[in-house]
Short mmCIF file of C-alpha atoms in Angstrom, two decimals:
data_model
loop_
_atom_site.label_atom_id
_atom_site.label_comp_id
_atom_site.label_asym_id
_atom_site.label_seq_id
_atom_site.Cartn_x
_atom_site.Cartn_y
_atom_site.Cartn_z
CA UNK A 343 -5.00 -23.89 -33.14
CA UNK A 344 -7.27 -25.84 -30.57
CA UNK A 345 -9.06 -28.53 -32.54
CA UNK A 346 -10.10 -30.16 -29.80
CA UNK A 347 -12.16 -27.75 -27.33
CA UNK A 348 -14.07 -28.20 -24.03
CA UNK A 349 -15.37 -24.94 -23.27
CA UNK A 350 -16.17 -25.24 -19.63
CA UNK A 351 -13.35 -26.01 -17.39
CA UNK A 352 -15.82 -27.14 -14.49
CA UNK A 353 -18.95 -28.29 -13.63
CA UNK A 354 -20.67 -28.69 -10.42
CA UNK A 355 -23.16 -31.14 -10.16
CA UNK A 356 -25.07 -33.22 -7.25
CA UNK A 357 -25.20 -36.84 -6.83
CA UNK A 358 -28.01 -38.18 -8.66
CA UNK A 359 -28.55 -35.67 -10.94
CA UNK A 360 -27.57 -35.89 -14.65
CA UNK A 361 -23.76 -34.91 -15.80
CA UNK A 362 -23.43 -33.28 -19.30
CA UNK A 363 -19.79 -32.54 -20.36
CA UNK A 364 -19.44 -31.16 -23.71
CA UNK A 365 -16.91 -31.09 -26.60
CA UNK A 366 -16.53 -29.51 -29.79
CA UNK A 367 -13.67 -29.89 -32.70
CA UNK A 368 -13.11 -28.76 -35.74
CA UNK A 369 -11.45 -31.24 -38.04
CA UNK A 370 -13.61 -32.51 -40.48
CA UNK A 371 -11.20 -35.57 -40.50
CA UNK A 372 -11.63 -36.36 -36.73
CA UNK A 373 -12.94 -40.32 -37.60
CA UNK A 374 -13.16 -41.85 -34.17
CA UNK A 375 -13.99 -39.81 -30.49
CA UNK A 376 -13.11 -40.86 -26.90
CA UNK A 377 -13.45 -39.68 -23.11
CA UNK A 378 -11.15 -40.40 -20.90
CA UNK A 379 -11.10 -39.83 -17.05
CA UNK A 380 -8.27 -38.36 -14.62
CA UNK A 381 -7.84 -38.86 -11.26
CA UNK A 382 -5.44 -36.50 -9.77
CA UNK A 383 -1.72 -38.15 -9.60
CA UNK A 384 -3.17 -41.08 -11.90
CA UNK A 385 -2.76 -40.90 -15.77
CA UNK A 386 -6.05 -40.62 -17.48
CA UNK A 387 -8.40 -43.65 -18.08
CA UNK A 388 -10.24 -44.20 -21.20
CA UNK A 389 -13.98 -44.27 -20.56
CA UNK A 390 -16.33 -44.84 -23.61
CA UNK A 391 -15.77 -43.97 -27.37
CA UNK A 392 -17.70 -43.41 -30.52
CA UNK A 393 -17.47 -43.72 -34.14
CA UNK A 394 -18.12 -41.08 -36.47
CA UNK A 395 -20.53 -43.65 -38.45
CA UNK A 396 -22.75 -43.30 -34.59
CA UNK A 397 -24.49 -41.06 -33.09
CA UNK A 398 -24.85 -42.43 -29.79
CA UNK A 399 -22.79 -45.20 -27.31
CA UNK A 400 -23.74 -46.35 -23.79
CA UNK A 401 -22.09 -47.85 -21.36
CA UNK A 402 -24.00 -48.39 -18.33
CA UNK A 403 -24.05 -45.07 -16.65
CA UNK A 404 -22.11 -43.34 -19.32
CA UNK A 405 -23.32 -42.26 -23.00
CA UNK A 406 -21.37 -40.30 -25.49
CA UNK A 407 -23.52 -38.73 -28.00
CA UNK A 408 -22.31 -37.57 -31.84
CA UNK A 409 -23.55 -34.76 -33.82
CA UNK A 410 -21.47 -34.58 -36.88
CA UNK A 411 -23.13 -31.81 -38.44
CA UNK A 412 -22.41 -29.34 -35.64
CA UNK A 413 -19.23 -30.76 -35.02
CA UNK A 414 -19.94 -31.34 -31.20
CA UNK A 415 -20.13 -34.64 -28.68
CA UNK A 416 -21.06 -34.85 -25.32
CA UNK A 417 -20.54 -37.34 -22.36
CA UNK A 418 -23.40 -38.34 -20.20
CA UNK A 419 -23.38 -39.68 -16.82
CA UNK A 420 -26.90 -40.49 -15.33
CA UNK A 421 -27.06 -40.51 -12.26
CA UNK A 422 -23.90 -38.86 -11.33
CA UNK A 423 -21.62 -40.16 -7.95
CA UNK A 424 -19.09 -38.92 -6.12
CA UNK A 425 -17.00 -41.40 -7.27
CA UNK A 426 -17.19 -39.66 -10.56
CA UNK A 427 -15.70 -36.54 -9.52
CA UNK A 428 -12.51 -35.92 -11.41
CA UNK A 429 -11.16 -34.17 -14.94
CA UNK A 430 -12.93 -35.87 -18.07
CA UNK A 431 -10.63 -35.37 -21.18
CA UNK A 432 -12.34 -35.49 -25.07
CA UNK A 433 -10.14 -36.93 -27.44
CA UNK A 434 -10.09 -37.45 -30.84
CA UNK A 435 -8.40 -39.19 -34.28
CA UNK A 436 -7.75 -37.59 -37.12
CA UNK A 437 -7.81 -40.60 -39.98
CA UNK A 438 -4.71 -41.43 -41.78
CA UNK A 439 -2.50 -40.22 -38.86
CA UNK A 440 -1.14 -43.31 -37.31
CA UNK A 441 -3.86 -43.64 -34.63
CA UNK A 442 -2.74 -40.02 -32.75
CA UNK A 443 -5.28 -38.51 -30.43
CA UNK A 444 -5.84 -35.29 -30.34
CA UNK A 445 -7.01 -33.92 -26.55
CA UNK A 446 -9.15 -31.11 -25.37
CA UNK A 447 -8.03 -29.22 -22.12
CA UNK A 448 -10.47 -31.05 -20.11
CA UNK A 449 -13.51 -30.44 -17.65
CA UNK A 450 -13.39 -30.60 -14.10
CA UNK A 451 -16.53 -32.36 -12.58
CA UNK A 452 -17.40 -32.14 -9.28
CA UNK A 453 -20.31 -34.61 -7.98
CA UNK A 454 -21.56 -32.89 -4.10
CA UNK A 455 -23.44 -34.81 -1.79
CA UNK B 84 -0.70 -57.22 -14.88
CA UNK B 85 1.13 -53.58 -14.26
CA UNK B 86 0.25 -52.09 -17.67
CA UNK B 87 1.85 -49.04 -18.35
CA UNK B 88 5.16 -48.19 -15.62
CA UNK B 89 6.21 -44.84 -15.39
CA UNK B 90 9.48 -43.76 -13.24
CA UNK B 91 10.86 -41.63 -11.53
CA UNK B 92 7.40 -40.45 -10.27
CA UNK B 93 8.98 -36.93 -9.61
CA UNK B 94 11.81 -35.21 -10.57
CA UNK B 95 13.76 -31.95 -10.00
CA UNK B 96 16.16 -30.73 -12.29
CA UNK B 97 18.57 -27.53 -12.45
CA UNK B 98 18.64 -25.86 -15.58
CA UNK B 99 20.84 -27.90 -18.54
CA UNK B 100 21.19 -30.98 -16.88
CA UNK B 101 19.56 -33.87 -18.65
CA UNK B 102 18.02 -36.99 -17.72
CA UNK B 103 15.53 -39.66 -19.36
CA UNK B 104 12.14 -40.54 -18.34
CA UNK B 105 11.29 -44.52 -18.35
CA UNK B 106 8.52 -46.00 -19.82
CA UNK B 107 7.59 -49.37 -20.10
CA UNK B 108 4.65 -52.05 -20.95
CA UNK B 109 3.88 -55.37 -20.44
CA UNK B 110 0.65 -55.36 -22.78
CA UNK B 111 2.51 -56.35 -25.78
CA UNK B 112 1.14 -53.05 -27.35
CA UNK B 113 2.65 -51.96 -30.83
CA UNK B 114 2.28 -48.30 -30.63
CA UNK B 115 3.97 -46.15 -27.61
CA UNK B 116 3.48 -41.82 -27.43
CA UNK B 117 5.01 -39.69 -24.74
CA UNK B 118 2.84 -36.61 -24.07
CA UNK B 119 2.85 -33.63 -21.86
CA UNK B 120 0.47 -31.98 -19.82
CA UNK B 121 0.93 -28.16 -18.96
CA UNK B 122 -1.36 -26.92 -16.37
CA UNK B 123 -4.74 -26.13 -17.61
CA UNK B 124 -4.02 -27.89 -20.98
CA UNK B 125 -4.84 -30.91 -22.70
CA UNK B 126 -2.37 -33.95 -23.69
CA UNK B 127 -0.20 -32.39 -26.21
CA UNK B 128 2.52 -35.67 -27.97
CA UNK B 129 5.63 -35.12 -27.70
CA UNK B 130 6.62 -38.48 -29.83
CA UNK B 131 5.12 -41.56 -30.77
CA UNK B 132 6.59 -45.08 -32.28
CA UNK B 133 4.81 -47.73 -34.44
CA UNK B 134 6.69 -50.69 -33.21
CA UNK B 135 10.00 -51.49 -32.41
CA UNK B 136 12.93 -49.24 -33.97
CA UNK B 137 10.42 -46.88 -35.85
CA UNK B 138 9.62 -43.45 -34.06
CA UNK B 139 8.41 -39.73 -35.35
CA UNK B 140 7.54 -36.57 -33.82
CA UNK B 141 4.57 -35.19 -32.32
CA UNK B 142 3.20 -31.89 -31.88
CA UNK B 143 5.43 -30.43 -29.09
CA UNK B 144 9.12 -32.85 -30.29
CA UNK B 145 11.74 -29.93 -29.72
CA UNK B 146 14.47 -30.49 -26.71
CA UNK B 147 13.49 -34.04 -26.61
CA UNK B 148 14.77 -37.60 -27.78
CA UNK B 149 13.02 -41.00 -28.07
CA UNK B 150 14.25 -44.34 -29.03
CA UNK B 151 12.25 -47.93 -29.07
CA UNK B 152 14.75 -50.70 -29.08
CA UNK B 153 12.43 -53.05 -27.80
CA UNK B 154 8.84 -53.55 -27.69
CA UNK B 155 8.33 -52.77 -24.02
CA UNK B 156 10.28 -49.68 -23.62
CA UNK B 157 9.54 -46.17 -24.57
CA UNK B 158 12.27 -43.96 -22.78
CA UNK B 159 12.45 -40.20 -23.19
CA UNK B 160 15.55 -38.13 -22.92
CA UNK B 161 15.81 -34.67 -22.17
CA UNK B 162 19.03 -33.33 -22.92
CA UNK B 163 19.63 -29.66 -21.72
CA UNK B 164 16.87 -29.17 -19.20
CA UNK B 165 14.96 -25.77 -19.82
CA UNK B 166 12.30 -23.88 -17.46
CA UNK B 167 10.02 -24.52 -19.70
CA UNK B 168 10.10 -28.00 -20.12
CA UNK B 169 8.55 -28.32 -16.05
CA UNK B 170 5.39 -30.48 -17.46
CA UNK B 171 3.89 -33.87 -16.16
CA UNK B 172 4.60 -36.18 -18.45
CA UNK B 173 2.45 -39.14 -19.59
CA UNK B 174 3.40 -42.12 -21.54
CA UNK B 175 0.83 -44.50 -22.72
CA UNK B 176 0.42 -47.68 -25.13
CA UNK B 177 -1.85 -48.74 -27.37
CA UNK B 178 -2.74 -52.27 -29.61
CA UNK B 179 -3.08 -51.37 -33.19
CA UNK B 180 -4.06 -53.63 -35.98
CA UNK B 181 -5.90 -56.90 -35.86
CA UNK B 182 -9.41 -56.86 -34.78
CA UNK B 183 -12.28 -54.56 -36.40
CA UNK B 184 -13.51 -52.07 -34.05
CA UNK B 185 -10.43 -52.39 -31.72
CA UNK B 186 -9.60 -49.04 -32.35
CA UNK B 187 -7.20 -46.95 -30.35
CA UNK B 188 -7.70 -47.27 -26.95
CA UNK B 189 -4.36 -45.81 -25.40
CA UNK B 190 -3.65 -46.86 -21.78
CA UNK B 191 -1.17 -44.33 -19.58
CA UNK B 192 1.23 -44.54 -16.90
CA UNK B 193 0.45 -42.60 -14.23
CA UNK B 194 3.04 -39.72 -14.86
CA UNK B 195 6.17 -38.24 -14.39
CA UNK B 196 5.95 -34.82 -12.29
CA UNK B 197 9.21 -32.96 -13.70
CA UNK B 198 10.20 -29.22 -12.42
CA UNK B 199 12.97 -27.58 -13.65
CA UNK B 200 14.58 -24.78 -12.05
#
């Protein structure tokens, strides 16, 4: 039972251009929502979160966006760099569950020159 | 400020041997998980603790052991090594309590690359 699911395990995108990595759950009870980002032999680094009480948090380049309704978040990263190639990782916590996360399987982005 | 240690960095084992996977922090954190990561798939926790001497299971807790004698370390044993517990393994920390807002924000090692064969 995947509650936490990232449908598309890559995404190709070129420098400059706009990044949209999406996520969808299906816990009703998922309160809070991060992103975290994976370098390859690194352990993953958390990146921006959101509350459920939001709909929207920016950070510079990055913004997660929160649609409660349709269950779904996205990350964006405007403009895109290389540097941002790696695997992005959605996360989220269920309330009243000592703080676990629960992770997607994670999208691959790949920024080209 | 080294965070989150992980070692060994890579392992090999032969089928039933054990060993234990070393995690420590120098955050002061309250809350330590161990988690695996199976190729393709997402973090899935293995076990967590709450603070010194308290620990449950995760999702994924069978042919593993945890204890938290301290608040620093988080080691994880494996006792009869099976085929399919080849994984990278991921430990990570996190403050809970105290400030609004401050909410969960695990930090990780960088990993533990274990095969078992």
């Amino acid at each position: 039972d995947q509650q936490v699911k990232q449908n598309s395990p890559s995404l190709s995108v070129q420098e400059g251009r706009i990044s949209i990595l999406n996520c969808d759950y299906t816990n009703s009870m998922f309160d809070y929502f991060l992103w975290y980002k994976k370098y390859p032999a690194e352990g993953p680094t958390f990146l921006i979160s959101i509350s459920s009480i939001k709909d929207k948090n920016e950070d510079g380049r990055f913004t997660v966006f929160l649609n409660k309704s349709a269950k779904h978040l996205s990350l964006h990263i405007v403009p895109s760099q290389p540097g941002d190639s790696a695997v992005y990782f959605c996360a989220a916590r269920n309330t009243g569950t000592a703080s676990k996360l629960t992770f997607g399987t994670g999208t691959r982005l790949q920024v080209t020159l | 400020n080294a965070g989150v240690t992980q070692t060994p960095k890579f392992r090999i084992l032969k089928i039933g041997q054990s060993m234990t996977l070393q995690c420590t922090q120098d955050m002061n954190h309250n809350y330590m998980y161990w988690y695996r990561q199976d190729p393709g798939m997402g973090l899935k926790l293995i076990y967590y603790s709450v603070g010194a001497g308290i620990t449950d299971k995760g999702e994924v807790p069978n042919g593993y052991n945890v204890s938290r004698s301290t608040t620093e370390d988080f080691p994880l044993r494996l006792e009869l090594a099976a085929p399919s517990q080849t994984s990278v393994y991921f430990c990570a920390s996190s403050y809970e309590g105290g400030l609004a807002g401050a909410k969960n924000i695990q930090y990780f090692g960088a990993g533990t690359r274990l095969s078992v064969l």
